[in-house]
XYZ file of C-alpha atoms in Angstrom:
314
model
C -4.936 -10.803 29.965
C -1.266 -10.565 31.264
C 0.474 -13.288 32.956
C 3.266 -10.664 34.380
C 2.895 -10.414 38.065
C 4.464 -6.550 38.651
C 3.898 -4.570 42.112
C 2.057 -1.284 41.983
C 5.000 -0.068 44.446
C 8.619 -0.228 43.695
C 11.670 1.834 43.702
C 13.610 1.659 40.710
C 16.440 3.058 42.520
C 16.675 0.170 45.066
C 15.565 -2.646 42.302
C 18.918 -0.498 40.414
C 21.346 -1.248 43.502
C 20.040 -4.782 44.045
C 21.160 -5.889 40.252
C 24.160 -4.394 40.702
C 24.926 -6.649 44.271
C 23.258 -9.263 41.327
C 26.165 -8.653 38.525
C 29.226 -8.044 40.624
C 32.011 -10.409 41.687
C 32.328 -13.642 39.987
C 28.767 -14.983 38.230
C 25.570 -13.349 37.903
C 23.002 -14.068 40.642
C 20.156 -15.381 38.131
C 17.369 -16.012 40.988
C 17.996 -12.494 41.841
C 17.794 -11.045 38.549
C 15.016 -12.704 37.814
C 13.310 -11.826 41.237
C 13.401 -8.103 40.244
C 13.193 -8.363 36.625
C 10.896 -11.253 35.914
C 8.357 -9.374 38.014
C 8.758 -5.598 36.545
C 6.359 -4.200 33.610
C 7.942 -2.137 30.669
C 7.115 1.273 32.179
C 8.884 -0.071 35.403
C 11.995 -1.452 33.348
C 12.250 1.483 31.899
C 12.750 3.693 34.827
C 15.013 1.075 36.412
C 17.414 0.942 33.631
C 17.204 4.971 34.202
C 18.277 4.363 37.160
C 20.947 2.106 36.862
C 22.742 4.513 34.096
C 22.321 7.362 36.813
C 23.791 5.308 39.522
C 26.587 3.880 37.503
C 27.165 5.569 34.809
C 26.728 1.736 33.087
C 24.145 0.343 30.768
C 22.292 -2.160 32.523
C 21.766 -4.047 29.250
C 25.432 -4.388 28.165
C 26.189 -5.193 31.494
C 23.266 -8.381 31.829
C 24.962 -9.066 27.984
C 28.185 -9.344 29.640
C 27.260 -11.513 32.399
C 24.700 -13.955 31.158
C 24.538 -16.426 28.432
C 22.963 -18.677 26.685
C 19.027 -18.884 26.381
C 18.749 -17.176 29.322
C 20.811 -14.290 28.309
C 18.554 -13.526 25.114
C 15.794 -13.778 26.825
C 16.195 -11.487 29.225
C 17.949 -9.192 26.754
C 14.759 -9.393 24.906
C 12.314 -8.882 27.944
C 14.225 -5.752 29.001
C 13.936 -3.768 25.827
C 10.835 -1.804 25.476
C 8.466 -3.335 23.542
C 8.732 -0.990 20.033
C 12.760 -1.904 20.606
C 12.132 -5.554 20.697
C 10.126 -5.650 17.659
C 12.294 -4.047 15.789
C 15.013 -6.197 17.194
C 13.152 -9.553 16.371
C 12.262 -8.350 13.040
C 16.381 -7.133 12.185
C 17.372 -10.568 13.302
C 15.026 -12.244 11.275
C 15.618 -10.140 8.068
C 19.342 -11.020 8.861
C 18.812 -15.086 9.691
C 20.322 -17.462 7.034
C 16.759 -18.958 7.132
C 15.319 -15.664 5.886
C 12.074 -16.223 8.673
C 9.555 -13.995 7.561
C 7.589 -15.639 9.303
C 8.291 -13.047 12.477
C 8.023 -9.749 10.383
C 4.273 -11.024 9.636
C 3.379 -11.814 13.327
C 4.771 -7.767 13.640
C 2.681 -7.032 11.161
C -0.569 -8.344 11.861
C -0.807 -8.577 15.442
C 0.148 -5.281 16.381
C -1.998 -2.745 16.455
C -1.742 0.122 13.743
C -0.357 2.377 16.304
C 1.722 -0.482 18.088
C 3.421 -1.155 14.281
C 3.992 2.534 13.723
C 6.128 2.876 16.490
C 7.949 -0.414 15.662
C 9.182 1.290 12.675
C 10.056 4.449 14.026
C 12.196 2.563 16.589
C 13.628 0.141 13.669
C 14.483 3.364 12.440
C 16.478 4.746 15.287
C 18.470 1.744 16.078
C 19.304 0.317 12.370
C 19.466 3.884 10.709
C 17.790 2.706 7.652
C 13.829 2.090 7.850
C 11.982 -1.674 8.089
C 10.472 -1.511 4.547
C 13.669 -0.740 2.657
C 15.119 -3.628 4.870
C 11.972 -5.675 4.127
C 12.130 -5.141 0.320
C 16.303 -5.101 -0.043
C 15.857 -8.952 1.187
C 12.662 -10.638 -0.976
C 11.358 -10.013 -4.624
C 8.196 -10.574 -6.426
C 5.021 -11.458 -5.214
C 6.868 -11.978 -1.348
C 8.226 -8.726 -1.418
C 5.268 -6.550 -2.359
C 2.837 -8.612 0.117
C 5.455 -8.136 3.014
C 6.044 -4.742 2.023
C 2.648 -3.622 2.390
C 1.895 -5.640 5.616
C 4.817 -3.894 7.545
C 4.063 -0.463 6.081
C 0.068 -0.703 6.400
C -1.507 1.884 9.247
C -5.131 -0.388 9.023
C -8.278 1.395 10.184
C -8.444 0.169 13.647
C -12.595 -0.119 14.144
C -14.985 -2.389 14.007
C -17.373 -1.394 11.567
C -17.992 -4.229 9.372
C -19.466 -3.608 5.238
C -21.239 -7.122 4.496
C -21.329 -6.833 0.936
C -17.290 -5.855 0.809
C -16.948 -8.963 2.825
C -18.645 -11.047 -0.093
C -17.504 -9.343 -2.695
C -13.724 -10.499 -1.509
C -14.214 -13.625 -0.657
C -15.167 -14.076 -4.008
C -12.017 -11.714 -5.259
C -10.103 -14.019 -2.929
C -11.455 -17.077 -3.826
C -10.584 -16.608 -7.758
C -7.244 -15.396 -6.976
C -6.175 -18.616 -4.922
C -8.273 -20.171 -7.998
C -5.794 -18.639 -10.582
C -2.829 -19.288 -8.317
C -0.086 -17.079 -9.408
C -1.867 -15.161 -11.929
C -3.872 -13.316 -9.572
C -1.945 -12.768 -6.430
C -2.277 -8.500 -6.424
C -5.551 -9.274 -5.651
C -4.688 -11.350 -2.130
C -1.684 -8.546 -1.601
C -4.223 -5.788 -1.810
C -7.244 -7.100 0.396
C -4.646 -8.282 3.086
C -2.631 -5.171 2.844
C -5.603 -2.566 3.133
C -8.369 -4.005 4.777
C -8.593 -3.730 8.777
C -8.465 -6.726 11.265
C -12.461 -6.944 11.684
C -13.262 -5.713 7.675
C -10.623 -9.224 7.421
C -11.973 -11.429 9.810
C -15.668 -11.108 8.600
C -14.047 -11.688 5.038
C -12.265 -14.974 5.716
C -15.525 -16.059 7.585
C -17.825 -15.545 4.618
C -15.548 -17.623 2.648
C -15.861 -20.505 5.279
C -19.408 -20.095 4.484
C -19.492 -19.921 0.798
C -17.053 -22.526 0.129
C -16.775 -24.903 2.636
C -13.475 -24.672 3.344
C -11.321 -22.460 5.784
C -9.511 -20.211 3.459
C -6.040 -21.003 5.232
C -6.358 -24.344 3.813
C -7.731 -23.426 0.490
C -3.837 -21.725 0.625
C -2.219 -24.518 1.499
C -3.526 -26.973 -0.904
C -3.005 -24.749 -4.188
C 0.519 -23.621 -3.138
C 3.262 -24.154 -1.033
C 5.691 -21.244 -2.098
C 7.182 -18.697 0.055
C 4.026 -16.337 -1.340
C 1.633 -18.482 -0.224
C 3.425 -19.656 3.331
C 3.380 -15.614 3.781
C -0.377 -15.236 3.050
C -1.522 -18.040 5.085
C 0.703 -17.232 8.133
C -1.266 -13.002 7.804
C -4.507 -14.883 7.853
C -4.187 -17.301 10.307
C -2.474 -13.786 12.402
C -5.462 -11.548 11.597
C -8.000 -14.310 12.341
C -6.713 -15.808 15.342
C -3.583 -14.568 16.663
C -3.907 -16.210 19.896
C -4.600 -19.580 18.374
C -1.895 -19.174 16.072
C 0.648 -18.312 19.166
C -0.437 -21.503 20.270
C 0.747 -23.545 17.761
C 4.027 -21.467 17.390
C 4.531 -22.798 20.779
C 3.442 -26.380 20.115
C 5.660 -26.621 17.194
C 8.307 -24.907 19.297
C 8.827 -27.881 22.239
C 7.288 -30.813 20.227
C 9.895 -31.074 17.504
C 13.110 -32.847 18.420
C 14.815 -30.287 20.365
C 12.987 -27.219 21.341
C 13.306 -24.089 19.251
C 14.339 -21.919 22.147
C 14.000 -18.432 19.881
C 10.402 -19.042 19.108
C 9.527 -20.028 22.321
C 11.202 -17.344 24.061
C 9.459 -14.684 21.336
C 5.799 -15.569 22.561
C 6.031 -15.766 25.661
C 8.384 -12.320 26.110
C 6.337 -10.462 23.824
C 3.208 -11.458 25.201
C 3.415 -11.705 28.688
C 2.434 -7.975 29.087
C -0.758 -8.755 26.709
C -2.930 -12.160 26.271
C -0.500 -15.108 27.288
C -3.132 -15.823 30.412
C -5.656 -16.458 26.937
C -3.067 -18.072 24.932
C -2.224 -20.706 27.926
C -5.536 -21.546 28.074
C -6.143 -22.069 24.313
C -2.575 -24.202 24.507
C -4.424 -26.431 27.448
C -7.926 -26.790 25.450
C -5.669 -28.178 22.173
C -3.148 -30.260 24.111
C -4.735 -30.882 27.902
C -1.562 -29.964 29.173
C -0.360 -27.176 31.051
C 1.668 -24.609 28.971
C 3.967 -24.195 32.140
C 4.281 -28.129 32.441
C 5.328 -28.100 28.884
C 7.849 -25.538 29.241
C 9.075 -26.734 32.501
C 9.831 -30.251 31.255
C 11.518 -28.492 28.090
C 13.538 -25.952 29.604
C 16.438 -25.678 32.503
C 18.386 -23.754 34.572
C 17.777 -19.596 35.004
C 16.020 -19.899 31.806
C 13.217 -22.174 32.938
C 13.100 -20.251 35.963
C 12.840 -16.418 33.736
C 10.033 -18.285 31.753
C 8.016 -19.470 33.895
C 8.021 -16.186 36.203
C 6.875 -14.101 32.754
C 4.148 -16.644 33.254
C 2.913 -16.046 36.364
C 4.466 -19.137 37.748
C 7.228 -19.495 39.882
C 9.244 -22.543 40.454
């Protein structure tokens, strides 16, 4: 479930005049912005940026650019987009980051739903003029760049029919490939590639069974390449993605100095979704509040935008 708290009845028009009042003269008025904003679903965002362009004859997203900063500024630049734009956003700027973080184009990948990736790349499409694939590819080689490849270009069968003896039959398939570590990793690329979420899910569990072992572990201990990080981070997406927001979060504010981007990622992109599931999977693994976390690891309009995604107001 959602944590956003949006009203069934609101004018864009009048939420468009009151950001103005917000953005003129000297400073932004951040409580104000985040007042409207912080409480307006995509559909709603949507027709009040309309609005504002039809008022003003000014883009209300260069204009918050111009008159915000800091954490506060991407995150609400982030927020505003709709959602296909964001993705495609995140995953430029991660294809872009020094870093290389791949880890972001496989959350795209294998959270979204088929139709929810589709339009991802049609809007990576529109804004970068070149598609996600050909960005994907231009930027990784080998064994990376055909696994990432075919995650980010995969339409998966979205049901939930489940074949048992496919399930065995590639946990096995899987099972040998981690086995024969490099020699054998088409196999992994092609099961996590094709297969849909549930045709996945009862795979990875039947390996559990067979061997003992969760097979996100089995990863980790026979390989700790950029491959292998890639593999592990799709399965422990298609299995779990809520518990594996979680602990994009906990790595997020327990490491010395909080890694602003990733928080702000999670709880942006899924405040219209699951974060009312993923708080509660954050208190069951750390008996503490995910807005007490982010309250004593935040500040300022930023803490303030955050916790109002959350359903939480200061």
């Amino acid at each position: 479930m959602a944590t956003l708290i949006a009203p069934s009845n609101h004018s864009p028009v009048e939420d468009a005049e009151s950001l103005r009042k917000a953005v003129k003269g000297w400073g932004a008025d951040g409580k104000a912005i985040i007042a409207i904003l912080g409480h307006r679903n995509a559909t709603q965002r949507t027709l009040i940026r309309e609005a504002y362009q039809n008022l003003f004859q000014e883009d209300l997203i260069k204009r918050l650019e111009s008159e915000l900063s800091g954490d506060f500024e991407r995150a609400m630049y982030r927020w505003i987009l709709e959602p296909a734009e964001r993705e495609a956003l995140l995953a430029n700027i991660a294809i872009k980051s020094a870093d290389k973080n791949y880890q972001v184009i496989v959350e795209i990948s294998c959270v979204l739903s088929p139709e929810e990736l589709f339009a991802v790349r049609r809007a990576y499409h529109n804004k970068y003029k070149r598609c996600l694939e050909e960005d994907v590819a231009a930027n990784t080689s080998g064994h990376l760049r055909q696994l990432l490849v075919g995650l980010v270009s995969s339409f998966r069968y979205g049901g939930s029919e489940i074949n048992a003896k496919l399930a065995q039959s590639e946990a096995d398939a899987l099972h040998e490939a981690i086995k024969n570590k490099n020699k054998s990793n088409d196999e992994i690329i092609r099961i996590l590639t094709t297969r849909s979420k549930t045709q996945l899910v009862a795979t990875f569990n039947r390996y559990r069974d067979d061997h003992g072992i969760a097979i996100t572990k089995k990863l980790s201990d026979e390989g700790s390449d950029e491959f292998h990080k890639a593999a592990n981070l799709a399965i422990s997406c298609i299995n779990d993605h809520k518990k594996y927001y979680e602990k994009v979060l906990r790595n997020a504010m327990e490491h010395l100095g909080t890694a602003e981007d990733a928080l702000t990622r999670v709880i942006v992109t899924r405040a219209e979704k699951d974060l009312k599931e993923i708080k509660e999977v954050y208190y069951k693994r750390n008996s503490v509040h995910l807005e007490h976390a982010v309250a004593k690891e935040t500040s300022g309009d930023y803490k303030k935008f955050l916790l109002s995604l959350m359903g939480k107001e200061e």
